[in-house]
Tab-separated table of N, CA and C in Angstrom:
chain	number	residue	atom	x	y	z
B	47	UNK	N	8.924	-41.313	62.250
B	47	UNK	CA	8.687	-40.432	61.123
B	47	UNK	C	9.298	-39.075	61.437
B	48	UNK	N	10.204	-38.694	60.791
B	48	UNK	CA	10.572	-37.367	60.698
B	48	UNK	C	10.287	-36.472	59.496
B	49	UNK	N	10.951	-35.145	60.187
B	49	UNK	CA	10.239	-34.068	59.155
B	49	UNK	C	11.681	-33.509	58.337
B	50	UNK	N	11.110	-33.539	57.001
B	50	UNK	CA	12.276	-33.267	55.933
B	50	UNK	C	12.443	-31.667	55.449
B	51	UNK	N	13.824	-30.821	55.600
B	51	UNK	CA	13.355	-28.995	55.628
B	51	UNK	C	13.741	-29.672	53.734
B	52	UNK	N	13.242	-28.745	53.110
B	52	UNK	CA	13.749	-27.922	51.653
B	52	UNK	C	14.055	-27.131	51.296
B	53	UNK	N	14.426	-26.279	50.897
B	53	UNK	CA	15.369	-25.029	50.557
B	53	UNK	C	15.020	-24.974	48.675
B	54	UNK	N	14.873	-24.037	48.310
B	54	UNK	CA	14.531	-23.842	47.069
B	54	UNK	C	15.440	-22.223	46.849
B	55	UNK	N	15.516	-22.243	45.569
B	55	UNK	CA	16.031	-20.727	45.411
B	55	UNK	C	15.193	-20.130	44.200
B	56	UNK	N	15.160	-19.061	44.734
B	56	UNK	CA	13.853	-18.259	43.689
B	56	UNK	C	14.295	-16.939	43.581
B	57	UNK	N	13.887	-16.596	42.405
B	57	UNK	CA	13.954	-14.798	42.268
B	57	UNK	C	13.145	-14.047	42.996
B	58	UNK	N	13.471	-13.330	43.444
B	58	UNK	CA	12.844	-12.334	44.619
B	58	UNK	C	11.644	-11.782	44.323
B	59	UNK	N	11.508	-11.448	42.923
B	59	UNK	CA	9.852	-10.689	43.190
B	59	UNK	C	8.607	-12.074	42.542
B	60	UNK	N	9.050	-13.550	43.124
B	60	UNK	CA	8.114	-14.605	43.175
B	60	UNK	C	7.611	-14.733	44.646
B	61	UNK	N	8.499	-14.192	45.484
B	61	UNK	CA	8.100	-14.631	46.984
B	61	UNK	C	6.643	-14.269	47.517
B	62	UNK	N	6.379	-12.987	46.509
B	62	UNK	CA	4.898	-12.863	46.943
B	62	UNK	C	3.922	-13.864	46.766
B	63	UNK	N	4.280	-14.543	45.565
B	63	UNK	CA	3.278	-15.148	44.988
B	63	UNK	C	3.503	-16.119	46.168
B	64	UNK	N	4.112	-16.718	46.985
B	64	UNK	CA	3.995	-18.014	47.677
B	64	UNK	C	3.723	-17.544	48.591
B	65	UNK	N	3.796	-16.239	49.183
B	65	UNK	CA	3.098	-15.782	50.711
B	65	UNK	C	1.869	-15.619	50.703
B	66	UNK	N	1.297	-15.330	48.867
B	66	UNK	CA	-0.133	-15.148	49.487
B	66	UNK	C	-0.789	-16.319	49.701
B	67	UNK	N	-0.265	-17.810	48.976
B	67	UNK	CA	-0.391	-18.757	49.442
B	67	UNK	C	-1.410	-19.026	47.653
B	68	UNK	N	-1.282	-18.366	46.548
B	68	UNK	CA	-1.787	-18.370	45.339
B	68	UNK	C	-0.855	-19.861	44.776
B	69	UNK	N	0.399	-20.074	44.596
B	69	UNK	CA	1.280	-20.633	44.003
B	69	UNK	C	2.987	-20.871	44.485
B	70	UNK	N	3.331	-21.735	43.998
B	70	UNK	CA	4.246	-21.753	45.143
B	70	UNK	C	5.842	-21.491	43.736
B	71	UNK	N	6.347	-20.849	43.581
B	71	UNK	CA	7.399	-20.712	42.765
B	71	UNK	C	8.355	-21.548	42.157
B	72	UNK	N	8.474	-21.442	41.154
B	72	UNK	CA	9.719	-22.984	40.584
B	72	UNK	C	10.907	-22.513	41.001
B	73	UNK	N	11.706	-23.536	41.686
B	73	UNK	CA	13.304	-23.169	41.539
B	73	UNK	C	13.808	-22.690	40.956
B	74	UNK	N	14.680	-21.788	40.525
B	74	UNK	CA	15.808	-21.620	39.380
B	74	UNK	C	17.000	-21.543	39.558
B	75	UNK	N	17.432	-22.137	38.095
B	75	UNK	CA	18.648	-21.882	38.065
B	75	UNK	C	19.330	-20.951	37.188
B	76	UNK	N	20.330	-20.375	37.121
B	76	UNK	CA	20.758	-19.725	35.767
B	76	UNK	C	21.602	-20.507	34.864
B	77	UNK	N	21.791	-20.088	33.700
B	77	UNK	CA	22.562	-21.019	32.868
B	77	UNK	C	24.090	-20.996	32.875
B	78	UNK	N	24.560	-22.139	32.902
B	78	UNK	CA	26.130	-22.079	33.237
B	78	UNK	C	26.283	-22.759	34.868
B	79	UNK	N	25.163	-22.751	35.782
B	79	UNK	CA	25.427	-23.138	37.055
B	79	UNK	C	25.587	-24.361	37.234
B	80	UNK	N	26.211	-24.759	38.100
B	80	UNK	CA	26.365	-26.170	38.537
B	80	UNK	C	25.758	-26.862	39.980
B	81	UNK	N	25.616	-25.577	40.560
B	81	UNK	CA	24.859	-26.316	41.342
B	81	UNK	C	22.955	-26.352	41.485
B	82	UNK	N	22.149	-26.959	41.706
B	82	UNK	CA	21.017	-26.950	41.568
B	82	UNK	C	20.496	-26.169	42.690
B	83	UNK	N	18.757	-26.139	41.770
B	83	UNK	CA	18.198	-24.748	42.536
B	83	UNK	C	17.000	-25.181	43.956
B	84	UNK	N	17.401	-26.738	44.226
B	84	UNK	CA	16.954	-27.206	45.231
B	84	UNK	C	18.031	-27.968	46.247
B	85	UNK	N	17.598	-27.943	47.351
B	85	UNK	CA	18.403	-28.530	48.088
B	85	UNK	C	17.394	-29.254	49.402
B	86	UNK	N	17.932	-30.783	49.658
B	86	UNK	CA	17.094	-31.138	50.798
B	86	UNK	C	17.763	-31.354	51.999
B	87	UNK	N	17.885	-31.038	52.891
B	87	UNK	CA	18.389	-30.981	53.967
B	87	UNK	C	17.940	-32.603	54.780
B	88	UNK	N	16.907	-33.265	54.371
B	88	UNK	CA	16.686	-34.566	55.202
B	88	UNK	C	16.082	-34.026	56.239
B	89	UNK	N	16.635	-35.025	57.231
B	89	UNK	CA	16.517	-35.248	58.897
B	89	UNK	C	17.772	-34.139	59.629
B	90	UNK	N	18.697	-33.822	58.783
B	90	UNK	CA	19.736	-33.236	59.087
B	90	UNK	C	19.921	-31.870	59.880
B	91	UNK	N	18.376	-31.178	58.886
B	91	UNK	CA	18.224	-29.755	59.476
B	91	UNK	C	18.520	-29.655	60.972
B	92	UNK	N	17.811	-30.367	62.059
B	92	UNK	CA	18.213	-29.790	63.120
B	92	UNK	C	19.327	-29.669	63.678
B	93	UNK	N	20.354	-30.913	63.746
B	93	UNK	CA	21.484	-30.306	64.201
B	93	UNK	C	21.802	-29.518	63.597
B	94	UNK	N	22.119	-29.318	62.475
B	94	UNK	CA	22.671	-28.220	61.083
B	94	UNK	C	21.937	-27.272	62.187
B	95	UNK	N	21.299	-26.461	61.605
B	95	UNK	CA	20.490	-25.538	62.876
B	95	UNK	C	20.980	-25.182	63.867
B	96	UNK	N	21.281	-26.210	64.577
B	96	UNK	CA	21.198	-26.188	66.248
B	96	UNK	C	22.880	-25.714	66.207
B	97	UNK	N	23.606	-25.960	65.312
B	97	UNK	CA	25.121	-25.912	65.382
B	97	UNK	C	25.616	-24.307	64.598
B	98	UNK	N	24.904	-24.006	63.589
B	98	UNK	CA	24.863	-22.644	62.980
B	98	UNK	C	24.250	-21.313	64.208
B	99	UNK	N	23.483	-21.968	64.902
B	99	UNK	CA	23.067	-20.921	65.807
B	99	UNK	C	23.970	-20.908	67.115
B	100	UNK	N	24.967	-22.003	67.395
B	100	UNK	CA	25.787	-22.240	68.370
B	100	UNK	C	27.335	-20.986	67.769
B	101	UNK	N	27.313	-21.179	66.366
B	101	UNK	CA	28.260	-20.799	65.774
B	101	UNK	C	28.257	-19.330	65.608
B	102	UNK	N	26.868	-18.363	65.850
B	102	UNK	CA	26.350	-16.882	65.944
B	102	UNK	C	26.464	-16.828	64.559
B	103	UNK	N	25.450	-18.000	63.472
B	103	UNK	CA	25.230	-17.541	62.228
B	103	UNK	C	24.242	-16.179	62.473
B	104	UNK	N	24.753	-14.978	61.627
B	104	UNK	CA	23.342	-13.883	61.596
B	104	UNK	C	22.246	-14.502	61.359
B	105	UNK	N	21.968	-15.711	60.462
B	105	UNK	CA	20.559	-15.646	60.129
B	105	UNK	C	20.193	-17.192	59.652
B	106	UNK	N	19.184	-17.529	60.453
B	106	UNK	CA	18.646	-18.912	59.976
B	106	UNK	C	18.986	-19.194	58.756
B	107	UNK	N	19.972	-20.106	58.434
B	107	UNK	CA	19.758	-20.829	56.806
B	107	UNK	C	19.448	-21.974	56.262
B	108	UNK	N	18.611	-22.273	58.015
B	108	UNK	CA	17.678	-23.379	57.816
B	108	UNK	C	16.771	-23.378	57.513
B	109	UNK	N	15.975	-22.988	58.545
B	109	UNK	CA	14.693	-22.369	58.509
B	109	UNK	C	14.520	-20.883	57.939
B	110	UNK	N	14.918	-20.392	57.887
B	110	UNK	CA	14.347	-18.745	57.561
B	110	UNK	C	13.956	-18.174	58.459
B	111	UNK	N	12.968	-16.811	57.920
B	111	UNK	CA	12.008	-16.334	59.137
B	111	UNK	C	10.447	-16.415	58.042
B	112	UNK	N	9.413	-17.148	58.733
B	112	UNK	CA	8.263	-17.251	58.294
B	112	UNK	C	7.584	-15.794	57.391
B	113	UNK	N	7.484	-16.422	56.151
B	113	UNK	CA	6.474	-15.903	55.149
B	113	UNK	C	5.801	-14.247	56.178
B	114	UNK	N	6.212	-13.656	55.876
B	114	UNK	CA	5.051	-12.012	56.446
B	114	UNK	C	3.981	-12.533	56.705
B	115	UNK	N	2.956	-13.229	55.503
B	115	UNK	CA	1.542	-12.930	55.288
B	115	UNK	C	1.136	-14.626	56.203
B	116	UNK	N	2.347	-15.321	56.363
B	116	UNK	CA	1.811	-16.678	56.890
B	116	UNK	C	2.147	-16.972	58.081
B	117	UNK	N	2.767	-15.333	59.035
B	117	UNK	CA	2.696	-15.870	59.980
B	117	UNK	C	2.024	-16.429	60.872
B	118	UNK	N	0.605	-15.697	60.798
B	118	UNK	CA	-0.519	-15.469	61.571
B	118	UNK	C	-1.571	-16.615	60.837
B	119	UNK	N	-1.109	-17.041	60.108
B	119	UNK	CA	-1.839	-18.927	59.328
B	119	UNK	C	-1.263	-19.810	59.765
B	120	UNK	N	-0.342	-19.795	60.196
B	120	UNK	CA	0.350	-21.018	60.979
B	120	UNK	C	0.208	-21.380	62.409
B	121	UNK	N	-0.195	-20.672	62.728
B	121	UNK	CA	-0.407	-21.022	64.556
B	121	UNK	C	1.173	-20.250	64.677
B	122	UNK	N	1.323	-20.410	66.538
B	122	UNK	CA	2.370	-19.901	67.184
B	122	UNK	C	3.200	-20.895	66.511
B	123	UNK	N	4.788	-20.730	67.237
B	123	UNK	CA	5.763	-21.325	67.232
B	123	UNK	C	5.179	-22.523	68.164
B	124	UNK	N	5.020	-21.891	69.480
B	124	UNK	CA	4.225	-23.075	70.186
B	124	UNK	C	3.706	-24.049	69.929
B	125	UNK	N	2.166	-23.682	69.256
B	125	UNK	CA	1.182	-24.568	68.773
B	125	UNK	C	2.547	-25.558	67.162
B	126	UNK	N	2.960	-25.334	67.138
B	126	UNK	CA	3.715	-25.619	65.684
B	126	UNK	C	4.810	-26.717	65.963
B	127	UNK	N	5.018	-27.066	67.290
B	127	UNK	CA	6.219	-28.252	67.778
B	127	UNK	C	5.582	-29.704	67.622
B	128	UNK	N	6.577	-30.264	66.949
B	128	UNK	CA	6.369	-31.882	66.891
B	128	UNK	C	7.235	-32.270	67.807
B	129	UNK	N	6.453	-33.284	68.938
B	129	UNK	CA	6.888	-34.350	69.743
B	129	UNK	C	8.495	-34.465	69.264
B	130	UNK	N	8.438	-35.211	68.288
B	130	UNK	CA	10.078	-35.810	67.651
B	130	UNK	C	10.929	-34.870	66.944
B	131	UNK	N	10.442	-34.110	66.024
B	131	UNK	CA	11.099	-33.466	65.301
B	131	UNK	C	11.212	-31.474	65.652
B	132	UNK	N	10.131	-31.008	66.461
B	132	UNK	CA	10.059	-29.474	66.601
B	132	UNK	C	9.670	-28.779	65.812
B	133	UNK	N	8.908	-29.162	64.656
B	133	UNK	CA	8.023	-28.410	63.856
B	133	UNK	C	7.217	-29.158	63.535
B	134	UNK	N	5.671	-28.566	63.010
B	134	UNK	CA	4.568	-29.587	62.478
B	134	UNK	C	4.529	-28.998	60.717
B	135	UNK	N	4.593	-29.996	59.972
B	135	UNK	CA	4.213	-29.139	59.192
B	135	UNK	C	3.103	-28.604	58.593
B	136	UNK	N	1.944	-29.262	59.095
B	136	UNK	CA	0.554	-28.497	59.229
B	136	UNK	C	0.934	-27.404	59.854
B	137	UNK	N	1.091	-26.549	60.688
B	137	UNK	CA	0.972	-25.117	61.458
B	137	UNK	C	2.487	-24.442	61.289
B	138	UNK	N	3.888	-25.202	60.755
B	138	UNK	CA	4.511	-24.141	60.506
B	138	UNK	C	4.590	-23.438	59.189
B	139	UNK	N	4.594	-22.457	59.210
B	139	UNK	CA	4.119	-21.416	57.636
B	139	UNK	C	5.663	-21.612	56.982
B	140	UNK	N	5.570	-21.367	55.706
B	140	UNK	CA	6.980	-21.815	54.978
B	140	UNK	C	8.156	-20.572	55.161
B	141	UNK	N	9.410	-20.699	55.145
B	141	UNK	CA	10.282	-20.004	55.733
B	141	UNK	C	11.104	-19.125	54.149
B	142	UNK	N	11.544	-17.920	54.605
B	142	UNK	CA	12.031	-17.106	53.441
B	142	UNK	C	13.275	-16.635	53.778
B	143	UNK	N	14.200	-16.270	53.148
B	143	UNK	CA	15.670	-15.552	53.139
B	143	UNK	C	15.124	-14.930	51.906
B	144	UNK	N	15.599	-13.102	52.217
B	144	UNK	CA	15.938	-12.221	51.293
B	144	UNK	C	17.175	-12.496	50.808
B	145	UNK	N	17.466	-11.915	49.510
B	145	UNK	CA	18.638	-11.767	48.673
B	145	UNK	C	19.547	-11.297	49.922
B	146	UNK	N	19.277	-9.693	50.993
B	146	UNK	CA	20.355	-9.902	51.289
B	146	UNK	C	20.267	-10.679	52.752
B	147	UNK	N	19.842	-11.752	53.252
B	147	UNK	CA	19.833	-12.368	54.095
B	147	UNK	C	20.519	-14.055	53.776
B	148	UNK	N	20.036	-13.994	52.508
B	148	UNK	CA	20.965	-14.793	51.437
B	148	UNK	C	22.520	-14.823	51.455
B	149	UNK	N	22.700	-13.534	50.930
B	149	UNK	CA	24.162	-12.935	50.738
B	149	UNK	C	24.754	-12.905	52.233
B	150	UNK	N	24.196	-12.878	53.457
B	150	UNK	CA	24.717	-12.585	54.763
B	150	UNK	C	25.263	-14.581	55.167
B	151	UNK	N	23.965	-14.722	54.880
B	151	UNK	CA	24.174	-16.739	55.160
B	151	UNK	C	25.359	-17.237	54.606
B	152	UNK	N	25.917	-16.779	52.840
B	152	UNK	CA	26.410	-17.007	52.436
B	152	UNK	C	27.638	-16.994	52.528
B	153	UNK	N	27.960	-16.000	53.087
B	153	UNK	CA	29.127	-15.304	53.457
B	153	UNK	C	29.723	-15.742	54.814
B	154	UNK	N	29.463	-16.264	55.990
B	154	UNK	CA	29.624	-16.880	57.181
B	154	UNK	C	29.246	-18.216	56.359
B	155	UNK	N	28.502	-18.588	55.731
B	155	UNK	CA	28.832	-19.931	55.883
B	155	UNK	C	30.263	-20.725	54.754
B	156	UNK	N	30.814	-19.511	54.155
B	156	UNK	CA	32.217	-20.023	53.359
B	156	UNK	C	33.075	-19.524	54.055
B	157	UNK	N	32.795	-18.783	55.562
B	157	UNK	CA	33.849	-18.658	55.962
B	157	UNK	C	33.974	-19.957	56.999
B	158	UNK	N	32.878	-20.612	57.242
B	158	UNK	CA	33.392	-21.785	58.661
B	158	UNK	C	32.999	-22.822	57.833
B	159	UNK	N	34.218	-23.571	58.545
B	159	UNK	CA	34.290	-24.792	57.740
B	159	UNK	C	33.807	-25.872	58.519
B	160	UNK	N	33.441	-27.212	57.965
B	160	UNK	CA	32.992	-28.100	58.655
B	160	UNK	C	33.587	-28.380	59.909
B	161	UNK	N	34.904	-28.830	59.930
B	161	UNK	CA	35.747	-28.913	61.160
B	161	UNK	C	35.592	-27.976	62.719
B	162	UNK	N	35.550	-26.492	62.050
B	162	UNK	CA	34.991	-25.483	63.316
B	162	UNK	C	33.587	-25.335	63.580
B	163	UNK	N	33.058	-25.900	62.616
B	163	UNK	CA	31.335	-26.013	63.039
B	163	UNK	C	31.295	-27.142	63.902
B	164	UNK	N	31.547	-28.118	63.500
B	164	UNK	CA	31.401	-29.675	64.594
B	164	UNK	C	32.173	-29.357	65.648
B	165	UNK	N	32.969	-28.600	65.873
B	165	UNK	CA	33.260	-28.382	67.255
B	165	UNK	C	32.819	-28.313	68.324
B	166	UNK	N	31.257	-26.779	67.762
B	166	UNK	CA	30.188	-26.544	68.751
B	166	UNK	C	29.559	-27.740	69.141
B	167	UNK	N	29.915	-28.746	68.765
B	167	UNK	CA	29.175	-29.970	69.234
B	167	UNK	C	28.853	-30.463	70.846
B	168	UNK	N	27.614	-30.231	71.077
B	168	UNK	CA	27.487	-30.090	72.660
B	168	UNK	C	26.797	-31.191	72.739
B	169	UNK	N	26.934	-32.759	73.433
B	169	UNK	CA	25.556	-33.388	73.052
B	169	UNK	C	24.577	-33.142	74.283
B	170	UNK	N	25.490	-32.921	75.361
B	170	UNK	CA	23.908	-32.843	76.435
B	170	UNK	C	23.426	-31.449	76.289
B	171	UNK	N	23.875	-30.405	75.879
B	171	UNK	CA	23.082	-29.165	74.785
B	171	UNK	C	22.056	-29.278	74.213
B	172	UNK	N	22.483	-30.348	73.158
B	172	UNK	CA	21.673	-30.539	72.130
B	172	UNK	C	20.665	-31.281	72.784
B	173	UNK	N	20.453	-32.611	73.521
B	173	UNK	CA	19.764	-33.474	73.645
B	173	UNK	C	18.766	-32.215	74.622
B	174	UNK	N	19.086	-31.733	75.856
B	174	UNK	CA	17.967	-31.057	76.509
B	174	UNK	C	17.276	-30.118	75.442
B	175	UNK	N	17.642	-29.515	74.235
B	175	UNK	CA	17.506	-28.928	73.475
B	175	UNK	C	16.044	-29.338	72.645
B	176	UNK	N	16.008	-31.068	72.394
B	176	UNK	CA	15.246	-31.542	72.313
B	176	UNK	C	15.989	-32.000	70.159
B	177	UNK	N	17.127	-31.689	69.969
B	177	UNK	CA	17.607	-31.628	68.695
B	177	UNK	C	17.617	-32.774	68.491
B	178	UNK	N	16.992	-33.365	67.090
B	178	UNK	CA	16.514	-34.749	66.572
B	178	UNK	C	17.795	-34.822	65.228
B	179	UNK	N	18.842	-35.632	65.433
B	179	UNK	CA	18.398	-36.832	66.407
B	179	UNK	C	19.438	-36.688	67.643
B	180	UNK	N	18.653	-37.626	68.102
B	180	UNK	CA	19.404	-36.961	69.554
B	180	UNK	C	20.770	-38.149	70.223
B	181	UNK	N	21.738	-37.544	70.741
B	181	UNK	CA	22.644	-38.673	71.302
B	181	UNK	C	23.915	-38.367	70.349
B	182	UNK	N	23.638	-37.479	69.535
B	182	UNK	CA	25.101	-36.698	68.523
B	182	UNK	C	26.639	-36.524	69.564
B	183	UNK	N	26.969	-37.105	69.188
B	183	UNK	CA	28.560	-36.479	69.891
B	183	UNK	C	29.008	-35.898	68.331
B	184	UNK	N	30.531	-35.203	68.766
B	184	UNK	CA	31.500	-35.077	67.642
B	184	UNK	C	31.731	-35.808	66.608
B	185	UNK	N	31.513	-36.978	66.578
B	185	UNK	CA	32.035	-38.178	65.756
B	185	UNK	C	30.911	-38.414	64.877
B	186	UNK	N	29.372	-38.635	65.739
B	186	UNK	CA	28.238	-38.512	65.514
B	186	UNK	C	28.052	-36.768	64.332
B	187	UNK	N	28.001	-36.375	64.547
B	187	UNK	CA	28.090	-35.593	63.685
B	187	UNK	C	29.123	-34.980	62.611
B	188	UNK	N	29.853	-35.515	62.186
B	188	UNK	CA	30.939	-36.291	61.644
B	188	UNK	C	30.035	-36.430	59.680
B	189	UNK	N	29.108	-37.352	60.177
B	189	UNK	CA	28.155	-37.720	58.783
B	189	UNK	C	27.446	-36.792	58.846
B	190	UNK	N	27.281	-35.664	58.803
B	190	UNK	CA	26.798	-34.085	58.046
B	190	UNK	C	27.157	-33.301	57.455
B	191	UNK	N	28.641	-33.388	57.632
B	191	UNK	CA	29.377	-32.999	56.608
B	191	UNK	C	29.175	-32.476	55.367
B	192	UNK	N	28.300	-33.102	54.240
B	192	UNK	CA	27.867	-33.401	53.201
B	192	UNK	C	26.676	-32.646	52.700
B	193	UNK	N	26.185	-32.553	53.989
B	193	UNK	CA	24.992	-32.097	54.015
B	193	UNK	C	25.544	-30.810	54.050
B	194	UNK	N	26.196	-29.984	55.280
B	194	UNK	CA	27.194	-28.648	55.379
B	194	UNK	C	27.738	-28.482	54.138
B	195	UNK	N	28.717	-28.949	53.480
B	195	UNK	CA	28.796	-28.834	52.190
B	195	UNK	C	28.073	-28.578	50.664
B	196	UNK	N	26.788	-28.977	50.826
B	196	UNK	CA	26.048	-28.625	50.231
B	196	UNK	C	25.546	-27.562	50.440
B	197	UNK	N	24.738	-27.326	51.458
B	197	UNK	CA	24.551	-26.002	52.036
B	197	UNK	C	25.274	-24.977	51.952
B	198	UNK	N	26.368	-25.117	51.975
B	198	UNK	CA	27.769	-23.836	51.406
B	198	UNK	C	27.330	-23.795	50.251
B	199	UNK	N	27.635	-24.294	49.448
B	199	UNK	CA	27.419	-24.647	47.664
B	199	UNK	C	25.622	-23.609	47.680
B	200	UNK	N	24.994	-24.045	48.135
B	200	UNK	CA	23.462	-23.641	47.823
B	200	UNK	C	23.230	-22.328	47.963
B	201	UNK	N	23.976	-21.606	49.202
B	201	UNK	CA	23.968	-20.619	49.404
B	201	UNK	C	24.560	-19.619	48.463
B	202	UNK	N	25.871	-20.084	48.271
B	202	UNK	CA	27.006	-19.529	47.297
B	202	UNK	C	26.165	-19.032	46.161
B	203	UNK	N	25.478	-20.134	45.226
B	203	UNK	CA	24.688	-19.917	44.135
B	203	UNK	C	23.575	-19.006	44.393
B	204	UNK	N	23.401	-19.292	45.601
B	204	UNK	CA	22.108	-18.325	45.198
B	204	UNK	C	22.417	-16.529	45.610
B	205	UNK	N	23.328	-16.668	46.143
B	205	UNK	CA	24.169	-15.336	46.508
B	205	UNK	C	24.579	-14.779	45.092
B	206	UNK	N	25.192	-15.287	44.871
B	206	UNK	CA	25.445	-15.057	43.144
B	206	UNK	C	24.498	-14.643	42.506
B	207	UNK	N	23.623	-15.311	42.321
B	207	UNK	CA	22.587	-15.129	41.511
B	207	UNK	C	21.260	-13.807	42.142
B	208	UNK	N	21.389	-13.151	43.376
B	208	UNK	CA	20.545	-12.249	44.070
B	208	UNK	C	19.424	-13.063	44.356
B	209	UNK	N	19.497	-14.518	44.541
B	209	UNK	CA	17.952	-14.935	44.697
B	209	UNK	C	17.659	-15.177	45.906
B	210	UNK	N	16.560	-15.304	46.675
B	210	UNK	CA	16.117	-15.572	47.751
B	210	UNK	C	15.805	-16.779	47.505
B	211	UNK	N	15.882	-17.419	48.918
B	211	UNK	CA	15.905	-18.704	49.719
B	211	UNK	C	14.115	-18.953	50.094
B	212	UNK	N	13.183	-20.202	49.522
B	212	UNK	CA	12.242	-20.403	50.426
B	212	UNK	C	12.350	-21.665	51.035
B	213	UNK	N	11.796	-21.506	52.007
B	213	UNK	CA	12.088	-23.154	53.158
B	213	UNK	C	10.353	-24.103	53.103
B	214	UNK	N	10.468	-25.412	52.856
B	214	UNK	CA	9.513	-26.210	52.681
B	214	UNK	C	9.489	-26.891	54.169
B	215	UNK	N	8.529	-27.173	55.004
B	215	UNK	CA	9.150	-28.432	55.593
B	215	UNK	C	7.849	-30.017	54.877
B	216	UNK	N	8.579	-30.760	54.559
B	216	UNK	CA	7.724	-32.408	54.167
B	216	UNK	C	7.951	-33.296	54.938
């Protein structure tokens, strides 16, 4: 069983409402867009992750950085690791990108392209790393692509649009 990240895009002055933990915000989109105002990352997130932070992305555009008001509801980072996957999602609190943390993701991630991202491909890196799934070579990560691609696309839109990023994990 693994753990699935989500990515949603929201207008910025909803984020409160999901930190205080009242309601959790609808996606949006604007009209005319093509790409949608959700995105699921799968099982994928961690290498994705593990390879954006190899790459000196400024800023998680996986995960985020945890909700203000939920950090201290979630347990540590510590208490918050799954055996298989590295997060629980009982104890990790849901993850946020500001508009401009948004716009920063966005921007490094249309500048590297799939090809120079799979490069960083380290597998005994990754594997002591504990990155699920584990045993990735170059080739092996090869089928993420798609997933990277989307993620460009998700960002793009929501850069456009000034919206902030919230992170689910299911």
């Amino acid at each position: 069983m693994g753990i699935n990240v989500e990515l949603q895009r929201v207008q910025p002055g909803t984020v409160g409402v999901a930190a205080s933990g009242r309601a959790w915000p609808r996606p949006e989109m604007r009209e005319g867009e093509s790409f949608r105002a959700t995105l699921s990352l799968d099982k994928a997130w961690g290498v994705l992750r593990w390879l954006l932070h190899a790459a000196a992305c400024p800023v998680d555009p996986v995960l985020g950085t945890p909700l203000p008001e939920a950090k201290d509801e979630g347990g540590t980072r510590d208490e918050a690791k799954d055996e298989d996957d590295g997060l629980d999602p009982d104890l990790a609190p849901p993850g946020l990108l500001t508009p401009e943390e948004v716009a920063r993701a966005a921007a490094f991630l249309a500048a590297l392209s799939f090809d120079t991202l799979a490069d960083f491909t380290d597998e005994d890196a990754m594997d002591l790393d504990d990155v699920y799934p584990q045993g990735l070579d170059r080739a092996g990560v090869e089928g993420l692509r798609g997933y990277y691609t989307d993620l460009q696309a998700f960002y793009a839109a929501a850069a456009l649009a000034g919206q902030a990023v919230l992170r689910e994990l299911g």
